[in-house]
């Protein structure tokens, strides 16, 4: 699954993963994560999510990383934001008050691009990645944040034989395998959401759960 795949999805407007509303698991579980007040929050593969604004409204400096410049343009336009653009090679940095968007390849991120990150929010990043990229993603996240940084991770689980991703099924056992060496991992939610997502039933699923995890960097 190449960067061009995702660029083309944005160009064609095929962004079924996008949600217009604030994620309910974010609103429910973020307060219990005990992220340091005012800390920088990293949001990988952020798209044009409204969750960025929710995090900023709760006192955080938010840094979203997104491959597609279309996503950044839409985010600015849809929320009536004023943006300044600077170069932070190999990224373009788009700043809208307390939200910054780094446009480019997540795997090119270095700590110097981010400053000190206190928390991570992943709603749809890990599950967008095929198996061969997930361990690389987990290791790269660990390299970007200091000990004590916390993370809210939302995954999905279903019978992968019934549907090809994305989104890919990443169950609790795989989460533990991917992150357990570098993070303390605790599952805090498991929700049947198939009735809320009829498009996945149409794709052949008879089971779909959203699983919520709190992580803390060792």
Tab-separated table of C-alpha atoms in Angstrom:
chain	number	residue	atom	x	y	z
A	1	UNK	CA	0.000	0.000	0.000
A	2	UNK	CA	1.867	2.990	-1.338
A	3	UNK	CA	1.676	6.726	-0.604
A	4	UNK	CA	0.194	7.097	-4.073
A	5	UNK	CA	-2.747	4.907	-3.013
A	6	UNK	CA	-3.700	7.372	-0.277
A	7	UNK	CA	-3.028	10.420	-2.425
A	8	UNK	CA	-5.417	9.043	-5.036
A	9	UNK	CA	-8.081	8.331	-2.427
A	10	UNK	CA	-7.996	11.982	-1.375
A	11	UNK	CA	-7.993	13.177	-4.979
A	12	UNK	CA	-11.108	11.099	-5.709
A	13	UNK	CA	-12.802	12.019	-2.444
A	14	UNK	CA	-12.858	8.366	-1.364
A	15	UNK	CA	-12.373	9.044	2.341
A	16	UNK	CA	-14.873	6.744	4.008
A	17	UNK	CA	-12.764	6.698	7.173
A	18	UNK	CA	-13.416	10.401	7.815
A	19	UNK	CA	-15.996	11.281	10.462
A	20	UNK	CA	-17.643	14.684	10.737
A	21	UNK	CA	-18.247	14.291	14.465
A	22	UNK	CA	-15.850	14.121	17.409
A	23	UNK	CA	-14.859	10.546	18.148
A	24	UNK	CA	-16.824	9.274	21.133
A	25	UNK	CA	-13.903	7.257	22.475
A	26	UNK	CA	-11.716	10.355	22.465
A	27	UNK	CA	-14.258	12.306	24.480
A	28	UNK	CA	-14.766	9.414	26.910
A	29	UNK	CA	-11.233	8.176	27.461
A	30	UNK	CA	-8.925	11.152	26.946
A	31	UNK	CA	-9.601	12.587	30.422
A	32	UNK	CA	-8.578	9.276	32.022
A	33	UNK	CA	-5.329	9.140	30.052
A	34	UNK	CA	-3.872	11.800	32.380
A	35	UNK	CA	-1.980	13.585	29.638
A	36	UNK	CA	-0.028	16.505	31.066
A	37	UNK	CA	-1.999	19.765	30.817
A	38	UNK	CA	-0.919	21.740	27.778
A	39	UNK	CA	1.351	19.012	26.435
A	40	UNK	CA	2.042	18.523	22.748
A	41	UNK	CA	-0.145	15.835	21.184
A	42	UNK	CA	0.976	13.930	18.101
A	43	UNK	CA	-1.795	12.730	15.761
A	44	UNK	CA	-0.366	10.445	13.055
A	45	UNK	CA	-2.140	10.157	9.685
A	46	UNK	CA	-4.616	12.751	10.893
A	47	UNK	CA	-6.530	13.535	7.695
A	48	UNK	CA	-8.880	16.458	8.278
A	49	UNK	CA	-10.245	15.161	11.573
A	50	UNK	CA	-12.289	17.434	13.834
A	51	UNK	CA	-10.604	15.630	16.711
A	52	UNK	CA	-7.616	17.936	16.185
A	53	UNK	CA	-9.769	20.898	17.191
A	54	UNK	CA	-11.195	19.019	20.185
A	55	UNK	CA	-7.699	18.352	21.499
A	56	UNK	CA	-6.703	21.982	20.943
A	57	UNK	CA	-9.851	23.173	22.720
A	58	UNK	CA	-8.786	21.058	25.701
A	59	UNK	CA	-5.555	22.976	26.062
A	60	UNK	CA	-3.105	21.011	23.956
A	61	UNK	CA	-0.697	22.002	21.228
A	62	UNK	CA	-1.649	19.548	18.482
A	63	UNK	CA	0.678	18.298	15.754
A	64	UNK	CA	-1.030	16.297	13.040
A	65	UNK	CA	0.958	14.452	10.399
A	66	UNK	CA	-0.718	13.889	7.044
A	67	UNK	CA	0.517	12.780	3.648
A	68	UNK	CA	-2.105	14.572	1.568
A	69	UNK	CA	-2.065	18.357	1.082
A	70	UNK	CA	-5.729	18.073	0.076
A	71	UNK	CA	-6.575	16.970	3.621
A	72	UNK	CA	-4.839	20.033	5.050
A	73	UNK	CA	-6.575	22.357	2.607
A	74	UNK	CA	-9.965	20.852	3.460
A	75	UNK	CA	-9.294	21.108	7.199
A	76	UNK	CA	-8.512	24.817	6.905
A	77	UNK	CA	-11.444	25.599	4.602
A	78	UNK	CA	-14.092	23.581	6.424
A	79	UNK	CA	-13.324	25.198	9.766
A	80	UNK	CA	-12.688	28.726	8.534
A	81	UNK	CA	-9.136	28.780	9.850
A	82	UNK	CA	-6.301	31.126	9.015
A	83	UNK	CA	-3.086	29.286	8.255
A	84	UNK	CA	0.557	30.174	7.902
A	85	UNK	CA	2.852	27.927	5.898
A	86	UNK	CA	6.552	27.372	6.465
A	87	UNK	CA	9.062	24.777	5.354
A	88	UNK	CA	10.348	22.185	7.803
A	89	UNK	CA	12.124	19.834	5.374
A	90	UNK	CA	11.046	17.360	4.232
A	91	UNK	CA	7.676	18.635	5.491
A	92	UNK	CA	5.516	21.650	4.854
A	93	UNK	CA	4.333	22.995	8.213
A	94	UNK	CA	0.830	24.489	8.235
A	95	UNK	CA	0.013	26.355	11.453
A	96	UNK	CA	-3.543	27.220	12.513
A	97	UNK	CA	-3.409	28.638	16.048
A	98	UNK	CA	-2.866	25.641	18.349
A	99	UNK	CA	-2.983	23.055	15.541
A	100	UNK	CA	0.006	22.372	13.321
A	101	UNK	CA	-0.109	20.067	10.319
A	102	UNK	CA	3.061	18.521	8.950
A	103	UNK	CA	2.444	17.539	5.342
A	104	UNK	CA	4.609	14.618	4.310
A	105	UNK	CA	5.623	11.037	5.046
A	106	UNK	CA	5.107	10.006	8.674
A	107	UNK	CA	8.146	7.741	8.518
A	108	UNK	CA	10.354	10.752	7.726
A	109	UNK	CA	9.478	12.376	11.072
A	110	UNK	CA	12.293	13.135	13.471
A	111	UNK	CA	11.983	14.353	17.074
A	112	UNK	CA	13.328	17.730	15.943
A	113	UNK	CA	10.187	18.237	13.847
A	114	UNK	CA	7.966	17.810	16.889
A	115	UNK	CA	9.508	19.109	20.074
A	116	UNK	CA	8.697	17.151	23.214
A	117	UNK	CA	5.565	15.068	22.694
A	118	UNK	CA	3.528	14.285	25.792
A	119	UNK	CA	0.719	12.290	24.200
A	120	UNK	CA	-0.347	10.496	21.022
A	121	UNK	CA	-3.831	10.070	19.588
A	122	UNK	CA	-4.343	7.337	16.970
A	123	UNK	CA	-7.883	6.819	15.706
A	124	UNK	CA	-7.274	5.559	12.180
A	125	UNK	CA	-3.513	5.396	11.604
A	126	UNK	CA	-2.510	1.900	12.698
A	127	UNK	CA	-5.566	0.298	11.099
A	128	UNK	CA	-4.760	2.000	7.786
A	129	UNK	CA	-1.462	0.117	7.575
A	130	UNK	CA	-0.956	-3.378	6.143
A	131	UNK	CA	0.832	-5.951	8.302
A	132	UNK	CA	4.287	-5.305	6.848
A	133	UNK	CA	4.222	-1.661	7.992
A	134	UNK	CA	2.712	-2.003	11.465
A	135	UNK	CA	5.852	-3.001	13.364
A	136	UNK	CA	7.761	-0.204	11.657
A	137	UNK	CA	5.006	2.233	12.647
A	138	UNK	CA	5.030	1.121	16.292
A	139	UNK	CA	8.815	1.333	16.521
A	140	UNK	CA	8.848	4.764	14.897
A	141	UNK	CA	6.245	6.095	17.333
A	142	UNK	CA	8.315	4.825	20.236
A	143	UNK	CA	11.375	6.621	18.868
A	144	UNK	CA	9.504	9.936	18.664
A	145	UNK	CA	8.282	10.218	22.248
A	146	UNK	CA	9.979	10.245	25.663
A	147	UNK	CA	9.434	7.937	28.592
A	148	UNK	CA	6.119	8.702	30.277
A	149	UNK	CA	4.318	9.859	27.130
A	150	UNK	CA	0.781	8.491	26.943
A	151	UNK	CA	-1.302	7.374	23.978
A	152	UNK	CA	-4.943	6.730	23.161
A	153	UNK	CA	-5.195	4.107	20.418
A	154	UNK	CA	-8.426	3.025	18.727
A	155	UNK	CA	-8.359	-0.171	16.676
A	156	UNK	CA	-10.898	-2.411	14.969
A	157	UNK	CA	-11.267	-6.175	14.943
A	158	UNK	CA	-13.184	-8.385	12.533
A	159	UNK	CA	-12.707	-11.584	10.538
A	160	UNK	CA	-10.081	-10.563	7.989
A	161	UNK	CA	-11.176	-13.498	5.791
A	162	UNK	CA	-14.492	-11.727	5.195
A	163	UNK	CA	-13.134	-8.362	4.047
A	164	UNK	CA	-9.912	-6.898	2.770
A	165	UNK	CA	-8.690	-3.747	4.473
A	166	UNK	CA	-8.260	-0.928	4.914
A	167	UNK	CA	-9.314	-0.562	7.607
A	168	UNK	CA	-7.361	-3.615	8.685
A	169	UNK	CA	-8.233	-5.746	11.678
A	170	UNK	CA	-5.659	-5.326	14.452
A	171	UNK	CA	-6.742	-7.235	17.552
A	172	UNK	CA	-5.654	-6.922	21.165
A	173	UNK	CA	-3.034	-9.658	20.881
A	174	UNK	CA	-1.367	-7.895	17.965
A	175	UNK	CA	-1.502	-4.541	19.767
A	176	UNK	CA	0.361	-6.140	22.678
A	177	UNK	CA	2.908	-7.688	20.312
A	178	UNK	CA	3.475	-4.436	18.416
A	179	UNK	CA	3.739	-2.068	21.351
A	180	UNK	CA	4.447	-4.166	24.434
A	181	UNK	CA	8.234	-3.853	24.379
A	182	UNK	CA	8.155	-0.052	24.417
A	183	UNK	CA	4.816	0.796	26.035
A	184	UNK	CA	2.663	-0.360	28.896
A	185	UNK	CA	-0.596	-1.404	27.195
A	186	UNK	CA	-4.067	-1.508	28.778
A	187	UNK	CA	-7.304	-2.201	26.934
A	188	UNK	CA	-10.068	0.086	28.211
A	189	UNK	CA	-12.889	-0.497	25.741
A	190	UNK	CA	-14.437	-3.107	23.432
A	191	UNK	CA	-17.549	-2.048	21.519
A	192	UNK	CA	-19.699	-3.844	18.937
A	193	UNK	CA	-20.216	-1.236	16.202
A	194	UNK	CA	-21.451	-3.247	13.218
A	195	UNK	CA	-24.968	-1.815	13.465
A	196	UNK	CA	-23.457	1.680	13.349
A	197	UNK	CA	-21.394	0.886	10.238
A	198	UNK	CA	-23.762	-0.722	7.686
A	199	UNK	CA	-21.234	-0.298	4.879
A	200	UNK	CA	-19.107	-2.993	6.503
A	201	UNK	CA	-22.013	-5.400	6.763
A	202	UNK	CA	-22.495	-4.809	3.029
A	203	UNK	CA	-18.832	-5.785	2.532
A	204	UNK	CA	-19.480	-9.141	4.172
A	205	UNK	CA	-18.800	-8.644	7.880
A	206	UNK	CA	-20.959	-10.201	10.573
A	207	UNK	CA	-18.786	-8.868	13.415
A	208	UNK	CA	-17.016	-5.548	13.899
A	209	UNK	CA	-15.665	-4.222	17.169
A	210	UNK	CA	-13.832	-1.040	18.079
A	211	UNK	CA	-11.190	-1.606	20.723
A	212	UNK	CA	-9.690	1.186	22.785
A	213	UNK	CA	-6.243	1.094	24.386
A	214	UNK	CA	-4.284	3.362	26.695
A	215	UNK	CA	-0.519	3.165	26.295
A	216	UNK	CA	2.332	4.665	28.289
A	217	UNK	CA	5.918	4.856	27.046
A	218	UNK	CA	8.268	2.830	29.225
